[in-house]
Coordinates of C-alpha atoms and ligand atoms in Angstrom, one line a residue:
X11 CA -173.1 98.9 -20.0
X12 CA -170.9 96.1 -21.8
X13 CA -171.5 92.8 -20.6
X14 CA -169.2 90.6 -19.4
X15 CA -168.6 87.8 -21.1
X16 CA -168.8 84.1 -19.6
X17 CA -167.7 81.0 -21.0
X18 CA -169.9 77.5 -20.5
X19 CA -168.1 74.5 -20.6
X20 CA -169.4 71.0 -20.7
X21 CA -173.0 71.9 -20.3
X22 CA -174.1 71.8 -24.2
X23 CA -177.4 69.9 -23.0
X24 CA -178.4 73.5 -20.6
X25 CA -176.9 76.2 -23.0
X26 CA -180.3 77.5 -24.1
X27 CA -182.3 77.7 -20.4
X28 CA -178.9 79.3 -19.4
X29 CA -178.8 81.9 -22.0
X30 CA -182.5 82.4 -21.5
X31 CA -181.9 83.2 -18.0
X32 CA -179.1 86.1 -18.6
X33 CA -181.4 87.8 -21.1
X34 CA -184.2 87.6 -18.3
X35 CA -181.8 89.4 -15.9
X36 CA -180.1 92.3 -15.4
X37 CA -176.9 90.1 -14.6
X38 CA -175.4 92.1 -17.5
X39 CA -173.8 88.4 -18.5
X40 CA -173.3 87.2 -22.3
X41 CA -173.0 83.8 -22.2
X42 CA -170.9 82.1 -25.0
X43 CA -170.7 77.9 -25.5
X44 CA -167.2 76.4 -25.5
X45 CA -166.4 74.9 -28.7
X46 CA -164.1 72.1 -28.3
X47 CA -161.0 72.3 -30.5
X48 CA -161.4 76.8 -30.8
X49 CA -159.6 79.1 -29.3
X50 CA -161.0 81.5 -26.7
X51 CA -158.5 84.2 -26.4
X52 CA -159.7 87.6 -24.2
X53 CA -162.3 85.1 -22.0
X54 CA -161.8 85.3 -18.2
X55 CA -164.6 83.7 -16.7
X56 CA -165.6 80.1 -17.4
X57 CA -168.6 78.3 -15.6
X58 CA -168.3 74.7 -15.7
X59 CA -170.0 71.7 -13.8
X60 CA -167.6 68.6 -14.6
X61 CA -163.8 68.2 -16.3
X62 CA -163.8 69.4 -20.0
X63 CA -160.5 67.8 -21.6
X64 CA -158.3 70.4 -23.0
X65 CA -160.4 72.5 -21.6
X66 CA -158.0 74.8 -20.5
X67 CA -155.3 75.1 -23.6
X68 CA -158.0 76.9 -25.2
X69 CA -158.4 79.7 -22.1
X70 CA -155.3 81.6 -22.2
X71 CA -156.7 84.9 -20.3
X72 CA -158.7 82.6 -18.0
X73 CA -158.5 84.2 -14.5
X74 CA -161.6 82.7 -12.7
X75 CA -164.0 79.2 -12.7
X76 CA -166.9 79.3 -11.2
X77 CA -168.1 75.7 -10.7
X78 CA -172.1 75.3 -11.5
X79 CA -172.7 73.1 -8.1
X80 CA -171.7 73.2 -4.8
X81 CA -169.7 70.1 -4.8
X82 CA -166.5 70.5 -6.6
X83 CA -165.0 67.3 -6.0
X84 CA -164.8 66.2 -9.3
X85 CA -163.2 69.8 -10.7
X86 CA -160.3 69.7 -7.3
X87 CA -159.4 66.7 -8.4
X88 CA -158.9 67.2 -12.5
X89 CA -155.2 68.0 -13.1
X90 CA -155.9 69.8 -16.6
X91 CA -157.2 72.7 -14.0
X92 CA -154.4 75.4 -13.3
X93 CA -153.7 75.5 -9.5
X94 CA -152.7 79.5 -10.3
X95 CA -156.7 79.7 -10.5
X96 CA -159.0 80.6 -8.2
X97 CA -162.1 78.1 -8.2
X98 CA -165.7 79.4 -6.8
X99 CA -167.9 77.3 -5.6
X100 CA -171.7 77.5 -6.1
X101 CA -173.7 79.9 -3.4
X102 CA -176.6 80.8 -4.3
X103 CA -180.1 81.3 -2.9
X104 CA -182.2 78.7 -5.2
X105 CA -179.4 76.2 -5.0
X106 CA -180.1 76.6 -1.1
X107 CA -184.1 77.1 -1.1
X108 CA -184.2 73.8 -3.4
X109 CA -182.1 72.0 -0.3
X110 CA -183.9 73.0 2.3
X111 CA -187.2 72.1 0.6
X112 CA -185.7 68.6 0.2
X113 CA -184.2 67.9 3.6
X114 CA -187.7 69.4 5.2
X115 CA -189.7 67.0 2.8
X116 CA -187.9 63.9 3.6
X117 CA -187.2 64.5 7.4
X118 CA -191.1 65.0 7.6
X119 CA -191.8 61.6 5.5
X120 CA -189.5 59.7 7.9
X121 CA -191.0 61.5 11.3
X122 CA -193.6 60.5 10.1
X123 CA -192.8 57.1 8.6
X124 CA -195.2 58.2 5.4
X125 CA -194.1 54.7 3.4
X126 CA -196.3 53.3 5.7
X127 CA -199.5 55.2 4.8
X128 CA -198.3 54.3 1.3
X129 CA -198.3 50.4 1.8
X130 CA -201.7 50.7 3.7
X131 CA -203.2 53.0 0.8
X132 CA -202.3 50.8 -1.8
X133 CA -204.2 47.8 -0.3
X134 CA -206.8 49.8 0.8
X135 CA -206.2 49.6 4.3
X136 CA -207.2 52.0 7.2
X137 CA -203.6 52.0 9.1
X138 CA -203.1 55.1 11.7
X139 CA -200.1 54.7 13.4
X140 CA -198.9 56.8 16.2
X141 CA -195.8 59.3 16.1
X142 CA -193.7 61.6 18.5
X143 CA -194.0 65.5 18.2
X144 CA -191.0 67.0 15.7
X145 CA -189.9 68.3 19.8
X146 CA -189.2 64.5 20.7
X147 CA -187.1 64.0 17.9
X148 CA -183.7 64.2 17.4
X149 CA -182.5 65.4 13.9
X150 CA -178.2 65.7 13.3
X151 CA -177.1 67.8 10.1
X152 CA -173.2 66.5 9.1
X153 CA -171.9 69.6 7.2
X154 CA -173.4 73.2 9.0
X155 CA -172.0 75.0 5.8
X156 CA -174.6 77.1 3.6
X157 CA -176.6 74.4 3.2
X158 CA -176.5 72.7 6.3
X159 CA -176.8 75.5 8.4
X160 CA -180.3 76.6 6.1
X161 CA -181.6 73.4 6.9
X162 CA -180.7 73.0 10.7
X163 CA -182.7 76.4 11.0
X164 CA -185.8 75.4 8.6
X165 CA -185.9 72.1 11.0
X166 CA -185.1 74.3 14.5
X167 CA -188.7 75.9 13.4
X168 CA -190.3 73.0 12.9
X169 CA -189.6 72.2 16.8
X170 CA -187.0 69.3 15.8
X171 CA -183.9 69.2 18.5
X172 CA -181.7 69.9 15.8
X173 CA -177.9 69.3 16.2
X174 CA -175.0 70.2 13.5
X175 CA -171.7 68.8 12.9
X176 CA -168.3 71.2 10.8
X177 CA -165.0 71.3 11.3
X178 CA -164.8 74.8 12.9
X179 CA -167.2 76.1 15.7
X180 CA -170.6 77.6 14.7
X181 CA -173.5 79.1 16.6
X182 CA -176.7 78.7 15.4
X183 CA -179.9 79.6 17.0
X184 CA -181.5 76.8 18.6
X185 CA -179.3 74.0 16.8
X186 CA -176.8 72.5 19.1
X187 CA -173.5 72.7 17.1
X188 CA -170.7 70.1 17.5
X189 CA -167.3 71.0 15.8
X190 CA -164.8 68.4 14.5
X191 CA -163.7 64.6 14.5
X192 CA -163.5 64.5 18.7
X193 CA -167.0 65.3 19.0
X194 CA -168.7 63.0 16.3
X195 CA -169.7 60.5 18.5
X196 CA -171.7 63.2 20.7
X197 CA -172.9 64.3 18.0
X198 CA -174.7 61.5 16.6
X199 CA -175.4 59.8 20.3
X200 CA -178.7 58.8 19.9
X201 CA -179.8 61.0 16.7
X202 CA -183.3 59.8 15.2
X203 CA -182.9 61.2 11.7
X204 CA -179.5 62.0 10.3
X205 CA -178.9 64.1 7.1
X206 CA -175.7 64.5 5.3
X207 CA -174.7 67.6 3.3
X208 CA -170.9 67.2 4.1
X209 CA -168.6 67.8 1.1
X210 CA -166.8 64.6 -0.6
X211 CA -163.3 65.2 0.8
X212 CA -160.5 62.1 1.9
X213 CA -161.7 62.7 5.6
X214 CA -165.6 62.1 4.8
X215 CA -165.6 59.6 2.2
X216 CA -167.5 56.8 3.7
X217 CA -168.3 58.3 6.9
X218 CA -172.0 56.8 6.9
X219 CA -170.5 53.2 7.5
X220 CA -171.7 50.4 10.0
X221 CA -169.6 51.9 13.1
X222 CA -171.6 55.8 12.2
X223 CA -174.7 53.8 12.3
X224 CA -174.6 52.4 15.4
X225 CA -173.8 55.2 17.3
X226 CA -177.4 56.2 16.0
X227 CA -181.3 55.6 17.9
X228 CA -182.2 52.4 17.0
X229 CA -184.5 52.4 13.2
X230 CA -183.0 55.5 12.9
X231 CA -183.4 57.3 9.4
X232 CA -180.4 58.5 7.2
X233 CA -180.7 61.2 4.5
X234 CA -177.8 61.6 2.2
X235 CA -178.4 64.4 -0.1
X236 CA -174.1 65.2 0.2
X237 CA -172.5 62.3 -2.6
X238 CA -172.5 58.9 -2.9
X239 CA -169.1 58.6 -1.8
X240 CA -170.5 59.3 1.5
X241 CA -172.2 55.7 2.1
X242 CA -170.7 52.7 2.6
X243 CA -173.8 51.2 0.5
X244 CA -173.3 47.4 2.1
X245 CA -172.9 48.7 5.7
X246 CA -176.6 50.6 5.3
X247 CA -178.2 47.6 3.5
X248 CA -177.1 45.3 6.6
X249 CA -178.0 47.4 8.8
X250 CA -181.5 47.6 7.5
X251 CA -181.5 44.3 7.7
X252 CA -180.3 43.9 10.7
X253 CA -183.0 46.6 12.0
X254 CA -180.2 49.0 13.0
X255 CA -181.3 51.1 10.9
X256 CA -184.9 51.7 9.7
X257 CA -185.2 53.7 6.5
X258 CA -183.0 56.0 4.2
X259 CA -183.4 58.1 1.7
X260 CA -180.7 58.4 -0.9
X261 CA -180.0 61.1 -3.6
X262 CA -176.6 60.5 -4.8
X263 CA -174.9 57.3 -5.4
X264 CA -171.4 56.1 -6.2
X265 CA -172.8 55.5 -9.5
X266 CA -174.9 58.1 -11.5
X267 CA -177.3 56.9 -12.6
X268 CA -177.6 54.4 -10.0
X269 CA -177.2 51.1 -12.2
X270 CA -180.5 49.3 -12.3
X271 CA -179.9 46.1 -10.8
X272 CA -178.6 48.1 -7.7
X273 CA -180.6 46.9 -4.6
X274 CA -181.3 50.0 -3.4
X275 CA -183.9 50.2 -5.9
X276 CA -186.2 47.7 -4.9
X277 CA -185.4 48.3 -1.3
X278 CA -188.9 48.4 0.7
X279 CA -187.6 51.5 3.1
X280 CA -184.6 52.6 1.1
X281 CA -186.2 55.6 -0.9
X282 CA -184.4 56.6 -4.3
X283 CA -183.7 60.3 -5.7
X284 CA -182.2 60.6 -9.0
X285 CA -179.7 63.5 -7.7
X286 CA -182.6 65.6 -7.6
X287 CA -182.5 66.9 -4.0
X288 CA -181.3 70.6 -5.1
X289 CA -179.9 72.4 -8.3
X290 CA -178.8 76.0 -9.8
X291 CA -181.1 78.1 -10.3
X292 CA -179.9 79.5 -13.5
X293 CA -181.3 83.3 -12.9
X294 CA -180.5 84.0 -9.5
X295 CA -177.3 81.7 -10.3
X296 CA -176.5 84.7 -13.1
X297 CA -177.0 87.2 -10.6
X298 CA -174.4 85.7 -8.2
X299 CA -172.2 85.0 -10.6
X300 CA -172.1 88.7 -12.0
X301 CA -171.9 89.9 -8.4
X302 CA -168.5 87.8 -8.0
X303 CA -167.1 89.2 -11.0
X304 CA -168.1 92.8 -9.7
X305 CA -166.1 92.6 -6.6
X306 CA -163.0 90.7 -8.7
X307 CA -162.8 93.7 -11.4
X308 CA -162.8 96.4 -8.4
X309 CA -160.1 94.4 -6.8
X310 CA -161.9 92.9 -3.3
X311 CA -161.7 89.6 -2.3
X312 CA -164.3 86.5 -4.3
X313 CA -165.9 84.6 -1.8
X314 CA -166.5 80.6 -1.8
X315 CA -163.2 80.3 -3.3
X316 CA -162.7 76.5 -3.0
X317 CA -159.4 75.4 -1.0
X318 CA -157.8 72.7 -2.6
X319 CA -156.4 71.2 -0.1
X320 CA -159.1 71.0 2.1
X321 CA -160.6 69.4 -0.7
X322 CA -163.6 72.2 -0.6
Ligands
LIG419 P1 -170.1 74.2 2.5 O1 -170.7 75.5 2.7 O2 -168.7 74.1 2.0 O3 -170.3 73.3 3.8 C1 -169.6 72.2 4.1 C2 -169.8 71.8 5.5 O4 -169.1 70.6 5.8 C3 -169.0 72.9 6.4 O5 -169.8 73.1 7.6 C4 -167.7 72.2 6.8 O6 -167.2 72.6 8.0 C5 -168.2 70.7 6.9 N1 -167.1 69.8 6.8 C6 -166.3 69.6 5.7 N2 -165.4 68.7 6.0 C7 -165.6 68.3 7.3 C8 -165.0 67.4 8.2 N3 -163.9 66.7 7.8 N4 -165.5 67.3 9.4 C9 -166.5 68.0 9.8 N5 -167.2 68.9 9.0 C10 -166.7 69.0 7.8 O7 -170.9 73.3 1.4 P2 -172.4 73.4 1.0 O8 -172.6 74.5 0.0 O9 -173.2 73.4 2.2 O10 -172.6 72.0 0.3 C11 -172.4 70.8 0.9 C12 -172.4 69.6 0.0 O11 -173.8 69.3 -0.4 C13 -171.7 69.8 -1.4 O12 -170.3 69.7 -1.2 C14 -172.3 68.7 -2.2 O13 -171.6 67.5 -2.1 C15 -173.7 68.5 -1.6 N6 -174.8 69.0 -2.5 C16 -175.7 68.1 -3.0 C17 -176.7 68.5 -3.8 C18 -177.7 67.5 -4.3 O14 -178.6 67.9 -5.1 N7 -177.7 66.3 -3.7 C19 -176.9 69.8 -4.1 C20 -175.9 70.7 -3.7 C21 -174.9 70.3 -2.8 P3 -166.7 74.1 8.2 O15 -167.9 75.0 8.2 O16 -166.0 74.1 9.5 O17 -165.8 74.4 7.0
LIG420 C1 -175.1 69.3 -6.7 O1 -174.9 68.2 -6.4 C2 -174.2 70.4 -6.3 O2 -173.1 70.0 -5.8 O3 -174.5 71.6 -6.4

């Protein structure tokens, strides 16, 4: 069988691991690096992560992008990337194990309020402290998409009362699902723990702000594992101070890498992750990929095709 050939833009650093992982699959993918300043007549398929400049000059057969992440923010709004194109977002199963491992972790540590066992340890101190069941807590997922909607059911069987918030209605098995703006506020009534895995569009940026917040339980915990643009980083630092809020963890930032002098870092229950909370897993990324361009050669629709306007 010929393999398909698949351009990789912009990720010089990951070449190697990525060609490593199509020869350790039967993705029947050859994976070629984009050359800046050559030609790459005859390539259809490109795989990118961020804007390439003049990128695209150099494609003239180009027919799909698959974007490396999940989050295409950055790639919807580059104007060097021909609308005519269709544009897949990431989907696949390591990308979403790797999430739900994350949001399970850190949900546990602030059920739990581990940090505390942590302070105790380090001076030696013998602290129990008491804790409801997962069954008494409230946990909210913004965004019930594929990742989302992984996690709400990885916390639904861990006993949490799980809610979810998307545009459009869902049903989920034992996660009560709220569906657009009008029901936000019943949506987060209350909510213990709140995780965001919303996309970074002009109707979420900045949704975890000071008026979010205190719709919340009181010391309620925030996960944001969705992007930086997300927080309204002064709102959550008064609130913390202000004991509105009681801990976070944060794995993306409006600045990557978050600058050091940023006072998230030192933050006593503010808990930093460098971007970290999930990635693509290069091999069953390949497979995924090669599946997609399966179903494009024999003429049936891609799916995660990113709408543009929606701004995911
Ligand atoms: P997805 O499948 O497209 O899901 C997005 C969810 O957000 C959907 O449920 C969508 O509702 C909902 N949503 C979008 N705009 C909304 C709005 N205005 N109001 C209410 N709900 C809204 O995306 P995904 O694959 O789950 O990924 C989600 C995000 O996670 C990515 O965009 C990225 O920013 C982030 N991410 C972060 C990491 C990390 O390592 N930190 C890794 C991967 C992804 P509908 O279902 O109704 O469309
Ligand atoms: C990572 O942040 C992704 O969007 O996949």
């Amino acid at each position: 069988m010929t393999k398909k050939r698949l351009l990789l833009a912009g990720m010089e650093d990951y070449f190697e691991t990525w060609r490593r992982a199509a020869d350790s699959t039967a993705a029947g993918l050859d994976l070629v690096p984009y050359v800046p300043g050559q030609a790459f007549p005859g390539f259809p398929y490109l795989l990118i992560w961020r804007p390439v400049p003049e990128l695209f000059a150099s494609l003239p057969d180009l027919r799909v992008i698959f974007c490396l992440g999940a989050g295409t923010e950055r790639l919807i709004a580059d104007p060097s990337i021909p609308a005519r194109l269709p544009l897949v977002r990431m989907v696949e199963p390591g990308l979403t194990q790797c999430m739900v491992d994350y949001v399970l972790w850190r949900v546990l540590y602030h059920h739990r309020r581990m940090w505390e066992l942590e302070e105790a340890q380090a001076q030696a101190r013998w602290a129990q402290h008491l804790y409801p069941a997962a069954w008494e807590r409230k946990v909210g997922i913004l965004g019930l998409g594929t990742l989302g909607q992984a996690c709400a059911e990885k916390l639904a069987e861990f006993e949490f009362q799980v809610r979810g918030w998307s545009r459009s209605p869902k049903s989920v098995a034992k996660v009560a699902c709220f569906a657009g703006t009008e029901t936000l506020g019943e949506f987060l009534a209350g909510l213990d723990i709140l995780v965001c895995l919303l996309p970074l569009t002009p109707e979420t940026k900045g949704i975890l702000n000071a008026d979010l917040f205190a719709r919340l339980a009181p010391r309620a915990a925030l996960v944001n594992a969705g992007r930086g643009g997300h927080l309204v980083d002064d709102d959550l630092l008064a609130a913390l101070a202000d004991g509105r809020m009681g801990s976070a963890t944060l794995d993306v930032f409006h600045r990557e890498p978050l600058p050091p002098d940023h006072p998230f870092w030192l933050h006593p229950r503010v808990f930093v992750t460098p971007h970290y909370a999930s990635e693509t897993h290069p091999p069953s990324a390949l497979v995924e990929i090669a599946r997609q361009i399966e179903r494009f050669e024999q003429g049936a629709t891609l799916e995660h095709v990113v709408d543009r306007q929606r701004g995911y």
